[in-house]
C-alpha cells in the first residue's frame, strides 16, 4: 500500500520515523511530509529520514495560522495529483485530514490531548480509525463523532523510547535541570500564563538550569539557553530533572527513568497521570510545589526497564490496522 504520514511537530517526526520503519519492513511504500517548524527539520535531519517539506508553521496571528494551513492543503493536493495514497496516517494533522478526506483516502489518527478542542474538531470526525492510549476514556473521542477506536496499553512515546539507546554526552555542570518552555502559540494555550523563566531563576539555586525555548532563542541573563538543535531524548537521559508544562518531554524522560515534573496547566492530560500511576517518575504538581519536588527528586534515577516492557507499543496497533486494510491477516 501507498501510505502517507504528515508530521507537524518534533514529536510527530519521531512518530513518523517509527511508523515508517515498521511499515516499510512490511512492504508498504511510505511518503513522509512535514512543515517548516523549529522542531521538525533539524530532528528529521538528525534521524536521517527524508521528509518532503510542505509549507510552514506561522502562528503569528489567527490569519497567518489559517493562511499557512490553507497553503499546505493546496500544496499537498498538488503532491498527490498523479498518484493518490491508499492510506493516510497522522497525529492529528489538520491539513492531512482535509486533503485525505477530500481525496477519499482512509485516515488513521493518533491523539493524546483531549483538551485540544480546535484540532479535535477538525480531525477526529474525519478519521476512519483512532489509535489511542487506554489512559483516555473513549467518551472524549466519541463526543467528536469518531467512527472506530483502537486502544493500546501504553502512551505514544513508547513508539520511539523502547528502542532508544543514549548515544550523546553533554558537558553541562551537574545536577542539570532542563526546563522546556510551554507551547505558548498552540490554540489550546492562548490564555495560559508561561511561568518558565520565573521558575528557571528560582531553580538555579539547586542546580544548572537549561532553558529549551520554543520560539524565542535570545539570551537570558543568568540562564543557560539552548539556542541550537539538541536531541531531547539524549538530553533527557543525561539530565537530573526535567520540568515542563505540557508532557511529551516529561513522559519521554520518565520512561527513561529520569525524574520529571509536569506543572498542571492543562486539565484532561490523562496520559501524564497514566505514566505516573504506572510507577514511572513523573510528578504532576501545582506551580507552587515545583521547588519542593525539585529538591526532593533532582539527581535520582529510576530503573524502569521492566515497567517499560509492560507497556504496549502503539506502532504494533497501527501496523495491525494497516495490514487489515491491506487485506493481510498477519503482520
PDB file of C-alpha atoms in Angstrom:
ATOM      1  CA  UNK A   1       0.000   0.000   0.000  1.00  0.00           C
ATOM      2  CA  UNK A   2       0.983   3.620  -0.541  1.00  0.00           C
ATOM      3  CA  UNK A   3       0.934   5.221   2.911  1.00  0.00           C
ATOM      4  CA  UNK A   4       1.271   8.922   3.689  1.00  0.00           C
ATOM      5  CA  UNK A   5       2.258  10.370   7.080  1.00  0.00           C
ATOM      6  CA  UNK A   6       2.324  14.115   7.825  1.00  0.00           C
ATOM      7  CA  UNK A   7       4.363  15.278  10.832  1.00  0.00           C
ATOM      8  CA  UNK A   8       3.673  18.772  12.153  1.00  0.00           C
ATOM      9  CA  UNK A   9       5.887  18.802  15.283  1.00  0.00           C
ATOM     10  CA  UNK A  10       9.063  17.228  16.590  1.00  0.00           C
ATOM     11  CA  UNK A  11       7.122  14.561  18.454  1.00  0.00           C
ATOM     12  CA  UNK A  12       5.309  13.683  15.247  1.00  0.00           C
ATOM     13  CA  UNK A  13       8.607  13.432  13.357  1.00  0.00           C
ATOM     14  CA  UNK A  14       9.728  10.757  15.835  1.00  0.00           C
ATOM     15  CA  UNK A  15       6.361   9.017  15.499  1.00  0.00           C
ATOM     16  CA  UNK A  16       6.567   9.182  11.712  1.00  0.00           C
ATOM     17  CA  UNK A  17      10.021   7.604  11.631  1.00  0.00           C
ATOM     18  CA  UNK A  18       8.977   4.765  13.955  1.00  0.00           C
ATOM     19  CA  UNK A  19       5.843   4.035  11.912  1.00  0.00           C
ATOM     20  CA  UNK A  20       7.624   4.326   8.563  1.00  0.00           C
ATOM     21  CA  UNK A  21      10.343   1.861   9.588  1.00  0.00           C
ATOM     22  CA  UNK A  22       7.763  -0.713  10.621  1.00  0.00           C
ATOM     23  CA  UNK A  23       5.528  -0.298   7.571  1.00  0.00           C
ATOM     24  CA  UNK A  24       8.447  -0.396   5.143  1.00  0.00           C
ATOM     25  CA  UNK A  25       9.550  -3.692   6.666  1.00  0.00           C
ATOM     26  CA  UNK A  26       6.054  -4.952   5.919  1.00  0.00           C
ATOM     27  CA  UNK A  27       6.440  -3.944   2.274  1.00  0.00           C
ATOM     28  CA  UNK A  28       4.498  -0.689   2.219  1.00  0.00           C
ATOM     29  CA  UNK A  29       5.596   2.434   0.335  1.00  0.00           C
ATOM     30  CA  UNK A  30       5.660   5.304   2.847  1.00  0.00           C
ATOM     31  CA  UNK A  31       5.778   9.014   1.993  1.00  0.00           C
ATOM     32  CA  UNK A  32       6.629  11.401   4.825  1.00  0.00           C
ATOM     33  CA  UNK A  33       5.772  15.090   4.805  1.00  0.00           C
ATOM     34  CA  UNK A  34       6.380  17.858   7.320  1.00  0.00           C
ATOM     35  CA  UNK A  35       6.368  21.640   7.552  1.00  0.00           C
ATOM     36  CA  UNK A  36       8.921  24.292   8.427  1.00  0.00           C
ATOM     37  CA  UNK A  37       8.874  24.441  12.227  1.00  0.00           C
ATOM     38  CA  UNK A  38      11.643  24.944  14.822  1.00  0.00           C
ATOM     39  CA  UNK A  39      11.321  21.319  15.953  1.00  0.00           C
ATOM     40  CA  UNK A  40      10.769  19.404  12.709  1.00  0.00           C
ATOM     41  CA  UNK A  41      13.519  19.907  10.136  1.00  0.00           C
ATOM     42  CA  UNK A  42      16.543  19.666  12.489  1.00  0.00           C
ATOM     43  CA  UNK A  43      15.158  16.484  14.058  1.00  0.00           C
ATOM     44  CA  UNK A  44      14.390  14.921  10.680  1.00  0.00           C
ATOM     45  CA  UNK A  45      17.999  15.566   9.636  1.00  0.00           C
ATOM     46  CA  UNK A  46      19.284  14.153  12.924  1.00  0.00           C
ATOM     47  CA  UNK A  47      17.235  10.978  12.475  1.00  0.00           C
ATOM     48  CA  UNK A  48      18.457  10.718   8.863  1.00  0.00           C
ATOM     49  CA  UNK A  49      14.943  10.393   7.484  1.00  0.00           C
ATOM     50  CA  UNK A  50      13.835  12.140   4.311  1.00  0.00           C
ATOM     51  CA  UNK A  51      10.683  14.249   4.559  1.00  0.00           C
ATOM     52  CA  UNK A  52       9.046  16.313   1.853  1.00  0.00           C
ATOM     53  CA  UNK A  53       8.752  19.833   3.292  1.00  0.00           C
ATOM     54  CA  UNK A  54       5.355  21.346   2.572  1.00  0.00           C
ATOM     55  CA  UNK A  55       4.566  24.816   3.874  1.00  0.00           C
ATOM     56  CA  UNK A  56       5.374  26.288   7.243  1.00  0.00           C
ATOM     57  CA  UNK A  57       4.022  26.888  10.726  1.00  0.00           C
ATOM     58  CA  UNK A  58       3.102  30.544  11.220  1.00  0.00           C
ATOM     59  CA  UNK A  59       1.196  31.135  14.461  1.00  0.00           C
ATOM     60  CA  UNK A  60       1.772  34.910  14.437  1.00  0.00           C
ATOM     61  CA  UNK A  61      -1.979  35.511  14.282  1.00  0.00           C
ATOM     62  CA  UNK A  62      -5.215  33.711  13.546  1.00  0.00           C
ATOM     63  CA  UNK A  63      -4.945  34.921   9.948  1.00  0.00           C
ATOM     64  CA  UNK A  64      -1.390  33.666   9.384  1.00  0.00           C
ATOM     65  CA  UNK A  65      -2.278  30.357  11.020  1.00  0.00           C
ATOM     66  CA  UNK A  66      -5.272  29.935   8.722  1.00  0.00           C
ATOM     67  CA  UNK A  67      -3.418  31.042   5.599  1.00  0.00           C
ATOM     68  CA  UNK A  68      -0.405  28.800   6.265  1.00  0.00           C
ATOM     69  CA  UNK A  69      -2.719  25.831   6.778  1.00  0.00           C
ATOM     70  CA  UNK A  70      -4.675  26.585   3.623  1.00  0.00           C
ATOM     71  CA  UNK A  71      -1.467  26.867   1.613  1.00  0.00           C
ATOM     72  CA  UNK A  72      -0.343  23.470   2.902  1.00  0.00           C
ATOM     73  CA  UNK A  73      -3.646  21.930   1.818  1.00  0.00           C
ATOM     74  CA  UNK A  74      -3.166  23.259  -1.719  1.00  0.00           C
ATOM     75  CA  UNK A  75       0.441  22.065  -1.937  1.00  0.00           C
ATOM     76  CA  UNK A  76      -0.455  18.640  -0.560  1.00  0.00           C
ATOM     77  CA  UNK A  77      -3.258  18.210  -3.070  1.00  0.00           C
ATOM     78  CA  UNK A  78      -0.793  19.028  -5.850  1.00  0.00           C
ATOM     79  CA  UNK A  79       1.696  16.497  -4.463  1.00  0.00           C
ATOM     80  CA  UNK A  80      -0.816  13.689  -4.879  1.00  0.00           C
ATOM     81  CA  UNK A  81      -2.414  14.856  -8.108  1.00  0.00           C
ATOM     82  CA  UNK A  82      -0.961  11.974 -10.113  1.00  0.00           C
ATOM     83  CA  UNK A  83      -0.743   9.189  -7.510  1.00  0.00           C
ATOM     84  CA  UNK A  84      -3.153   9.240  -4.572  1.00  0.00           C
ATOM     85  CA  UNK A  85      -2.148   7.408  -1.348  1.00  0.00           C
ATOM     86  CA  UNK A  86      -4.076   4.326  -0.289  1.00  0.00           C
ATOM     87  CA  UNK A  87      -3.937   5.344   3.363  1.00  0.00           C
ATOM     88  CA  UNK A  88      -3.091   8.435   5.435  1.00  0.00           C
ATOM     89  CA  UNK A  89      -1.749   8.438   9.000  1.00  0.00           C
ATOM     90  CA  UNK A  90      -1.137  11.366  11.350  1.00  0.00           C
ATOM     91  CA  UNK A  91      -1.080  12.571  14.919  1.00  0.00           C
ATOM     92  CA  UNK A  92      -3.987  14.892  14.161  1.00  0.00           C
ATOM     93  CA  UNK A  93      -2.530  16.850  11.253  1.00  0.00           C
ATOM     94  CA  UNK A  94      -5.377  19.165  10.241  1.00  0.00           C
ATOM     95  CA  UNK A  95      -4.053  19.547   6.706  1.00  0.00           C
ATOM     96  CA  UNK A  96      -3.574  15.821   6.140  1.00  0.00           C
ATOM     97  CA  UNK A  97      -7.113  15.161   7.315  1.00  0.00           C
ATOM     98  CA  UNK A  98      -8.573  17.764   4.979  1.00  0.00           C
ATOM     99  CA  UNK A  99      -6.641  16.521   1.945  1.00  0.00           C
ATOM    100  CA  UNK A 100      -7.142  12.823   2.633  1.00  0.00           C
ATOM    101  CA  UNK A 101     -10.850  13.328   3.246  1.00  0.00           C
ATOM    102  CA  UNK A 102     -11.166  15.311   0.026  1.00  0.00           C
ATOM    103  CA  UNK A 103      -9.391  12.572  -1.932  1.00  0.00           C
ATOM    104  CA  UNK A 104     -11.389   9.784  -0.218  1.00  0.00           C
ATOM    105  CA  UNK A 105      -8.275   8.333   1.402  1.00  0.00           C
ATOM    106  CA  UNK A 106      -8.892   6.419   4.669  1.00  0.00           C
ATOM    107  CA  UNK A 107      -7.356   8.100   7.713  1.00  0.00           C
ATOM    108  CA  UNK A 108      -5.722   6.573  10.797  1.00  0.00           C
ATOM    109  CA  UNK A 109      -5.191   9.069  13.611  1.00  0.00           C
ATOM    110  CA  UNK A 110      -3.356   9.022  16.901  1.00  0.00           C
ATOM    111  CA  UNK A 111      -4.306  11.565  19.583  1.00  0.00           C
ATOM    112  CA  UNK A 112      -3.471  12.262  23.217  1.00  0.00           C
ATOM    113  CA  UNK A 113      -4.757  15.763  24.017  1.00  0.00           C
ATOM    114  CA  UNK A 114      -8.499  15.752  24.786  1.00  0.00           C
ATOM    115  CA  UNK A 115      -8.178  19.399  25.857  1.00  0.00           C
ATOM    116  CA  UNK A 116      -7.095  20.490  22.332  1.00  0.00           C
ATOM    117  CA  UNK A 117     -10.652  21.266  21.291  1.00  0.00           C
ATOM    118  CA  UNK A 118      -9.914  23.012  17.996  1.00  0.00           C
ATOM    119  CA  UNK A 119      -7.695  20.317  16.495  1.00  0.00           C
ATOM    120  CA  UNK A 120     -10.013  17.593  17.791  1.00  0.00           C
ATOM    121  CA  UNK A 121     -12.958  19.172  15.981  1.00  0.00           C
ATOM    122  CA  UNK A 122     -11.008  19.473  12.743  1.00  0.00           C
ATOM    123  CA  UNK A 123      -9.534  15.972  12.638  1.00  0.00           C
ATOM    124  CA  UNK A 124     -11.325  13.291  14.647  1.00  0.00           C
ATOM    125  CA  UNK A 125     -14.653  13.423  12.745  1.00  0.00           C
ATOM    126  CA  UNK A 126     -12.760  12.700   9.505  1.00  0.00           C
ATOM    127  CA  UNK A 127     -10.799   9.703  10.790  1.00  0.00           C
ATOM    128  CA  UNK A 128     -11.727   6.131   9.932  1.00  0.00           C
ATOM    129  CA  UNK A 129      -9.741   4.700  12.850  1.00  0.00           C
ATOM    130  CA  UNK A 130      -8.417   6.333  16.001  1.00  0.00           C
ATOM    131  CA  UNK A 131      -5.476   4.593  17.724  1.00  0.00           C
ATOM    132  CA  UNK A 132      -5.177   5.978  21.253  1.00  0.00           C
ATOM    133  CA  UNK A 133      -3.898   5.170  24.720  1.00  0.00           C
ATOM    134  CA  UNK A 134      -6.295   3.409  27.048  1.00  0.00           C
ATOM    135  CA  UNK A 135      -5.390   6.144  29.533  1.00  0.00           C
ATOM    136  CA  UNK A 136      -8.005   8.321  27.827  1.00  0.00           C
ATOM    137  CA  UNK A 137     -11.681   7.395  28.255  1.00  0.00           C
ATOM    138  CA  UNK A 138     -13.324   6.730  24.899  1.00  0.00           C
ATOM    139  CA  UNK A 139     -16.099   9.210  25.639  1.00  0.00           C
ATOM    140  CA  UNK A 140     -13.726  12.114  24.975  1.00  0.00           C
ATOM    141  CA  UNK A 141     -13.336  10.958  21.388  1.00  0.00           C
ATOM    142  CA  UNK A 142     -16.882   9.716  20.921  1.00  0.00           C
ATOM    143  CA  UNK A 143     -18.019  13.279  21.550  1.00  0.00           C
ATOM    144  CA  UNK A 144     -16.285  14.262  18.299  1.00  0.00           C
ATOM    145  CA  UNK A 145     -18.001  11.568  16.261  1.00  0.00           C
ATOM    146  CA  UNK A 146     -15.133   9.141  15.781  1.00  0.00           C
ATOM    147  CA  UNK A 147     -16.049   6.006  13.831  1.00  0.00           C
ATOM    148  CA  UNK A 148     -13.713   3.383  15.303  1.00  0.00           C
ATOM    149  CA  UNK A 149     -11.387   3.452  18.315  1.00  0.00           C
ATOM    150  CA  UNK A 150      -8.486   1.049  18.878  1.00  0.00           C
ATOM    151  CA  UNK A 151      -6.819   1.441  22.267  1.00  0.00           C
ATOM    152  CA  UNK A 152      -3.408   0.260  23.456  1.00  0.00           C
ATOM    153  CA  UNK A 153      -1.997  -0.136  26.964  1.00  0.00           C
ATOM    154  CA  UNK A 154       0.695   2.500  26.886  1.00  0.00           C
ATOM    155  CA  UNK A 155       1.441   6.002  25.627  1.00  0.00           C
ATOM    156  CA  UNK A 156       2.562   7.297  22.235  1.00  0.00           C
ATOM    157  CA  UNK A 157       6.134   7.903  23.395  1.00  0.00           C
ATOM    158  CA  UNK A 158       6.736   4.155  23.791  1.00  0.00           C
ATOM    159  CA  UNK A 159       6.910   4.055  19.978  1.00  0.00           C
ATOM    160  CA  UNK A 160      10.386   5.617  19.988  1.00  0.00           C
ATOM    161  CA  UNK A 161      11.561   5.169  23.583  1.00  0.00           C
ATOM    162  CA  UNK A 162      11.609   1.370  23.615  1.00  0.00           C
ATOM    163  CA  UNK A 163      14.431   1.073  21.086  1.00  0.00           C
ATOM    164  CA  UNK A 164      16.310   4.187  22.221  1.00  0.00           C
ATOM    165  CA  UNK A 165      19.897   3.857  23.444  1.00  0.00           C
ATOM    166  CA  UNK A 166      21.618   7.039  24.736  1.00  0.00           C
ATOM    167  CA  UNK A 167      24.434   7.981  22.394  1.00  0.00           C
ATOM    168  CA  UNK A 168      25.464  11.518  23.361  1.00  0.00           C
ATOM    169  CA  UNK A 169      27.235  13.113  26.305  1.00  0.00           C
ATOM    170  CA  UNK A 170      26.965  16.716  27.408  1.00  0.00           C
ATOM    171  CA  UNK A 171      29.320  18.927  29.384  1.00  0.00           C
ATOM    172  CA  UNK A 172      26.755  20.796  31.460  1.00  0.00           C
ATOM    173  CA  UNK A 173      27.600  21.066  35.137  1.00  0.00           C
ATOM    174  CA  UNK A 174      25.608  18.646  37.288  1.00  0.00           C
ATOM    175  CA  UNK A 175      22.959  18.485  38.576  1.00  0.00           C
ATOM    176  CA  UNK A 176      21.281  19.517  35.328  1.00  0.00           C
ATOM    177  CA  UNK A 177      17.679  20.724  35.393  1.00  0.00           C
ATOM    178  CA  UNK A 178      16.043  21.083  31.966  1.00  0.00           C
ATOM    179  CA  UNK A 179      13.016  23.332  31.522  1.00  0.00           C
ATOM    180  CA  UNK A 180      11.012  23.010  28.332  1.00  0.00           C
ATOM    181  CA  UNK A 181       9.030  26.147  27.568  1.00  0.00           C
ATOM    182  CA  UNK A 182       5.282  25.775  27.271  1.00  0.00           C
ATOM    183  CA  UNK A 183       3.858  25.628  23.738  1.00  0.00           C
ATOM    184  CA  UNK A 184       2.619  29.210  24.029  1.00  0.00           C
ATOM    185  CA  UNK A 185       1.379  29.508  20.447  1.00  0.00           C
ATOM    186  CA  UNK A 186      -0.796  26.410  20.352  1.00  0.00           C
ATOM    187  CA  UNK A 187      -4.515  27.094  20.035  1.00  0.00           C
ATOM    188  CA  UNK A 188      -5.176  25.399  23.372  1.00  0.00           C
ATOM    189  CA  UNK A 189      -2.625  27.562  25.229  1.00  0.00           C
ATOM    190  CA  UNK A 190      -3.554  31.099  24.210  1.00  0.00           C
ATOM    191  CA  UNK A 191      -4.932  32.028  27.644  1.00  0.00           C
ATOM    192  CA  UNK A 192      -2.292  30.241  29.734  1.00  0.00           C
ATOM    193  CA  UNK A 193       0.497  32.012  31.623  1.00  0.00           C
ATOM    194  CA  UNK A 194       4.042  30.944  30.774  1.00  0.00           C
ATOM    195  CA  UNK A 195       5.946  30.559  34.041  1.00  0.00           C
ATOM    196  CA  UNK A 196       9.077  29.049  32.531  1.00  0.00           C
ATOM    197  CA  UNK A 197      11.581  31.863  33.048  1.00  0.00           C
ATOM    198  CA  UNK A 198      10.341  32.708  36.537  1.00  0.00           C
ATOM    199  CA  UNK A 199      10.761  29.089  37.581  1.00  0.00           C
ATOM    200  CA  UNK A 200      14.137  28.812  35.890  1.00  0.00           C
ATOM    201  CA  UNK A 201      15.585  31.597  38.011  1.00  0.00           C
ATOM    202  CA  UNK A 202      14.259  30.027  41.215  1.00  0.00           C
ATOM    203  CA  UNK A 203      15.603  26.595  40.297  1.00  0.00           C
ATOM    204  CA  UNK A 204      19.085  27.996  39.655  1.00  0.00           C
ATOM    205  CA  UNK A 205      19.664  27.776  43.407  1.00  0.00           C
ATOM    206  CA  UNK A 206      19.703  23.955  43.300  1.00  0.00           C
ATOM    207  CA  UNK A 207      21.415  23.157  40.009  1.00  0.00           C
ATOM    208  CA  UNK A 208      22.386  24.147  36.488  1.00  0.00           C
ATOM    209  CA  UNK A 209      19.239  25.224  34.671  1.00  0.00           C
ATOM    210  CA  UNK A 210      18.996  24.773  30.904  1.00  0.00           C
ATOM    211  CA  UNK A 211      16.083  26.510  29.192  1.00  0.00           C
ATOM    212  CA  UNK A 212      14.708  24.985  25.990  1.00  0.00           C
ATOM    213  CA  UNK A 213      12.717  27.764  24.287  1.00  0.00           C
ATOM    214  CA  UNK A 214      10.031  27.124  21.707  1.00  0.00           C
ATOM    215  CA  UNK A 215      10.476  30.204  19.543  1.00  0.00           C
ATOM    216  CA  UNK A 216      12.386  32.955  21.383  1.00  0.00           C
ATOM    217  CA  UNK A 217      16.056  31.968  21.431  1.00  0.00           C
ATOM    218  CA  UNK A 218      17.509  35.268  22.681  1.00  0.00           C
ATOM    219  CA  UNK A 219      19.999  35.085  25.570  1.00  0.00           C
ATOM    220  CA  UNK A 220      18.609  35.499  29.091  1.00  0.00           C
ATOM    221  CA  UNK A 221      20.576  36.944  31.977  1.00  0.00           C
ATOM    222  CA  UNK A 222      21.714  34.288  34.464  1.00  0.00           C
ATOM    223  CA  UNK A 223      20.202  31.450  32.411  1.00  0.00           C
ATOM    224  CA  UNK A 224      21.595  28.856  30.026  1.00  0.00           C
ATOM    225  CA  UNK A 225      19.545  28.935  26.840  1.00  0.00           C
ATOM    226  CA  UNK A 226      19.769  26.170  24.239  1.00  0.00           C
ATOM    227  CA  UNK A 227      19.950  28.146  21.007  1.00  0.00           C
ATOM    228  CA  UNK A 228      20.520  25.332  18.528  1.00  0.00           C
ATOM    229  CA  UNK A 229      19.220  21.835  17.979  1.00  0.00           C
ATOM    230  CA  UNK A 230      19.644  19.246  20.708  1.00  0.00           C
ATOM    231  CA  UNK A 231      18.281  15.722  20.686  1.00  0.00           C
ATOM    232  CA  UNK A 232      15.754  15.801  23.506  1.00  0.00           C
ATOM    233  CA  UNK A 233      15.971  12.060  24.202  1.00  0.00           C
ATOM    234  CA  UNK A 234      19.714  12.105  24.802  1.00  0.00           C
ATOM    235  CA  UNK A 235      19.307  15.249  26.877  1.00  0.00           C
ATOM    236  CA  UNK A 236      16.508  13.679  28.930  1.00  0.00           C
ATOM    237  CA  UNK A 237      18.652  10.609  29.599  1.00  0.00           C
ATOM    238  CA  UNK A 238      21.572  12.808  30.728  1.00  0.00           C
ATOM    239  CA  UNK A 239      19.585  15.327  32.787  1.00  0.00           C
ATOM    240  CA  UNK A 240      18.922  15.060  36.517  1.00  0.00           C
ATOM    241  CA  UNK A 241      15.436  16.571  36.305  1.00  0.00           C
ATOM    242  CA  UNK A 242      13.010  17.579  33.552  1.00  0.00           C
ATOM    243  CA  UNK A 243      10.308  20.204  34.083  1.00  0.00           C
ATOM    244  CA  UNK A 244       7.645  21.309  31.630  1.00  0.00           C
ATOM    245  CA  UNK A 245       4.033  22.357  31.317  1.00  0.00           C
ATOM    246  CA  UNK A 246       2.922  20.043  28.558  1.00  0.00           C
ATOM    247  CA  UNK A 247       4.028  16.486  28.776  1.00  0.00           C
ATOM    248  CA  UNK A 248       5.873  14.963  25.803  1.00  0.00           C
ATOM    249  CA  UNK A 249       9.411  15.548  27.038  1.00  0.00           C
ATOM    250  CA  UNK A 250       8.404  14.787  30.629  1.00  0.00           C
ATOM    251  CA  UNK A 251       6.897  11.457  29.584  1.00  0.00           C
ATOM    252  CA  UNK A 252       9.951  10.653  27.468  1.00  0.00           C
ATOM    253  CA  UNK A 253      12.235  11.344  30.411  1.00  0.00           C
ATOM    254  CA  UNK A 254      10.100   9.393  32.888  1.00  0.00           C
ATOM    255  CA  UNK A 255      10.057   6.399  30.535  1.00  0.00           C
ATOM    256  CA  UNK A 256      13.868   6.614  30.564  1.00  0.00           C
ATOM    257  CA  UNK A 257      13.985   6.770  34.372  1.00  0.00           C
ATOM    258  CA  UNK A 258      14.736  10.495  34.732  1.00  0.00           C
ATOM    259  CA  UNK A 259      12.505  12.317  37.245  1.00  0.00           C
ATOM    260  CA  UNK A 260      10.068  14.689  35.571  1.00  0.00           C
ATOM    261  CA  UNK A 261       7.777  17.382  36.869  1.00  0.00           C
ATOM    262  CA  UNK A 262       4.714  18.480  34.918  1.00  0.00           C
ATOM    263  CA  UNK A 263       3.067  21.693  36.057  1.00  0.00           C
ATOM    264  CA  UNK A 264      -0.681  21.138  35.985  1.00  0.00           C
ATOM    265  CA  UNK A 265      -1.505  23.808  33.423  1.00  0.00           C
ATOM    266  CA  UNK A 266      -3.934  21.801  31.304  1.00  0.00           C
ATOM    267  CA  UNK A 267      -6.862  19.780  32.570  1.00  0.00           C
ATOM    268  CA  UNK A 268      -7.534  16.451  30.936  1.00  0.00           C
ATOM    269  CA  UNK A 269      -3.935  15.307  30.479  1.00  0.00           C
ATOM    270  CA  UNK A 270      -4.812  11.688  31.121  1.00  0.00           C
ATOM    271  CA  UNK A 271      -1.593  10.323  29.647  1.00  0.00           C
ATOM    272  CA  UNK A 272       0.558  12.161  32.193  1.00  0.00           C
ATOM    273  CA  UNK A 273      -1.486  10.743  35.068  1.00  0.00           C
ATOM    274  CA  UNK A 274      -1.300   7.303  33.440  1.00  0.00           C
ATOM    275  CA  UNK A 275       2.503   7.338  33.298  1.00  0.00           C
ATOM    276  CA  UNK A 276       2.639   8.402  36.949  1.00  0.00           C
ATOM    277  CA  UNK A 277       0.201   5.660  38.002  1.00  0.00           C
ATOM    278  CA  UNK A 278       2.322   3.042  36.249  1.00  0.00           C
ATOM    279  CA  UNK A 279       5.192   3.872  38.587  1.00  0.00           C
ATOM    280  CA  UNK A 280       7.375   5.990  36.318  1.00  0.00           C
ATOM    281  CA  UNK A 281       8.996   9.073  37.933  1.00  0.00           C
ATOM    282  CA  UNK A 282       6.554  11.681  36.627  1.00  0.00           C
ATOM    283  CA  UNK A 283       5.065  14.104  39.138  1.00  0.00           C
ATOM    284  CA  UNK A 284       2.110  16.367  38.349  1.00  0.00           C
ATOM    285  CA  UNK A 285       2.163  19.393  40.621  1.00  0.00           C
ATOM    286  CA  UNK A 286       0.912  22.927  41.041  1.00  0.00           C
ATOM    287  CA  UNK A 287       3.432  25.662  40.234  1.00  0.00           C
ATOM    288  CA  UNK A 288       3.751  26.479  43.947  1.00  0.00           C
ATOM    289  CA  UNK A 289       5.021  22.940  44.621  1.00  0.00           C
ATOM    290  CA  UNK A 290       7.746  22.788  41.977  1.00  0.00           C
ATOM    291  CA  UNK A 291      10.658  23.803  44.206  1.00  0.00           C
ATOM    292  CA  UNK A 292       9.856  21.244  46.894  1.00  0.00           C
ATOM    293  CA  UNK A 293       9.555  18.426  44.350  1.00  0.00           C
ATOM    294  CA  UNK A 294      12.690  19.555  42.517  1.00  0.00           C
ATOM    295  CA  UNK A 295      14.766  19.497  45.708  1.00  0.00           C
ATOM    296  CA  UNK A 296      13.405  16.067  46.592  1.00  0.00           C
ATOM    297  CA  UNK A 297      13.965  14.306  43.271  1.00  0.00           C
ATOM    298  CA  UNK A 298      16.799  16.080  41.426  1.00  0.00           C
ATOM    299  CA  UNK A 299      19.639  13.658  40.704  1.00  0.00           C
ATOM    300  CA  UNK A 300      17.703  10.461  41.392  1.00  0.00           C
ATOM    301  CA  UNK A 301      17.335   7.836  38.679  1.00  0.00           C
ATOM    302  CA  UNK A 302      14.804   5.031  38.394  1.00  0.00           C
ATOM    303  CA  UNK A 303      15.268   1.585  36.847  1.00  0.00           C
ATOM    304  CA  UNK A 304      12.143   1.417  34.685  1.00  0.00           C
ATOM    305  CA  UNK A 305      13.074  -1.223  32.104  1.00  0.00           C
ATOM    306  CA  UNK A 306      10.613  -3.824  33.368  1.00  0.00           C
ATOM    307  CA  UNK A 307       7.824  -1.272  33.624  1.00  0.00           C
ATOM    308  CA  UNK A 308       8.556  -0.060  30.090  1.00  0.00           C
ATOM    309  CA  UNK A 309       8.434  -3.616  28.762  1.00  0.00           C
ATOM    310  CA  UNK A 310       4.927  -3.968  30.195  1.00  0.00           C
ATOM    311  CA  UNK A 311       3.583  -1.129  28.031  1.00  0.00           C
ATOM    312  CA  UNK A 312       2.251  -1.747  24.533  1.00  0.00           C
ATOM    313  CA  UNK A 313       3.822  -0.089  21.519  1.00  0.00           C
ATOM    314  CA  UNK A 314       1.251   1.892  19.504  1.00  0.00           C
ATOM    315  CA  UNK A 315       3.179   1.127  16.319  1.00  0.00           C
ATOM    316  CA  UNK A 316       2.135  -2.513  16.758  1.00  0.00           C
ATOM    317  CA  UNK A 317      -1.521  -1.453  16.766  1.00  0.00           C
ATOM    318  CA  UNK A 318      -1.102   0.894  13.831  1.00  0.00           C
ATOM    319  CA  UNK A 319       0.654  -1.825  11.820  1.00  0.00           C
ATOM    320  CA  UNK A 320      -2.207  -4.234  12.519  1.00  0.00           C
ATOM    321  CA  UNK A 321      -4.768  -1.695  11.314  1.00  0.00           C
ATOM    322  CA  UNK A 322      -2.724  -1.014   8.170  1.00  0.00           C
ATOM    323  CA  UNK A 323      -2.297  -4.715   7.425  1.00  0.00           C
ATOM    324  CA  UNK A 324      -6.002  -5.312   7.876  1.00  0.00           C
ATOM    325  CA  UNK A 325      -6.812  -2.511   5.447  1.00  0.00           C
ATOM    326  CA  UNK A 326      -4.293  -4.029   3.038  1.00  0.00           C
ATOM    327  CA  UNK A 327      -6.054  -7.371   3.293  1.00  0.00           C
ATOM    328  CA  UNK A 328      -3.198  -9.064   5.162  1.00  0.00           C
ATOM    329  CA  UNK A 329      -4.266 -11.204   8.104  1.00  0.00           C
ATOM    330  CA  UNK A 330      -0.814 -11.389   9.753  1.00  0.00           C
ATOM    331  CA  UNK A 331       1.922  -8.753  10.051  1.00  0.00           C
TER     332      UNK A 331
END
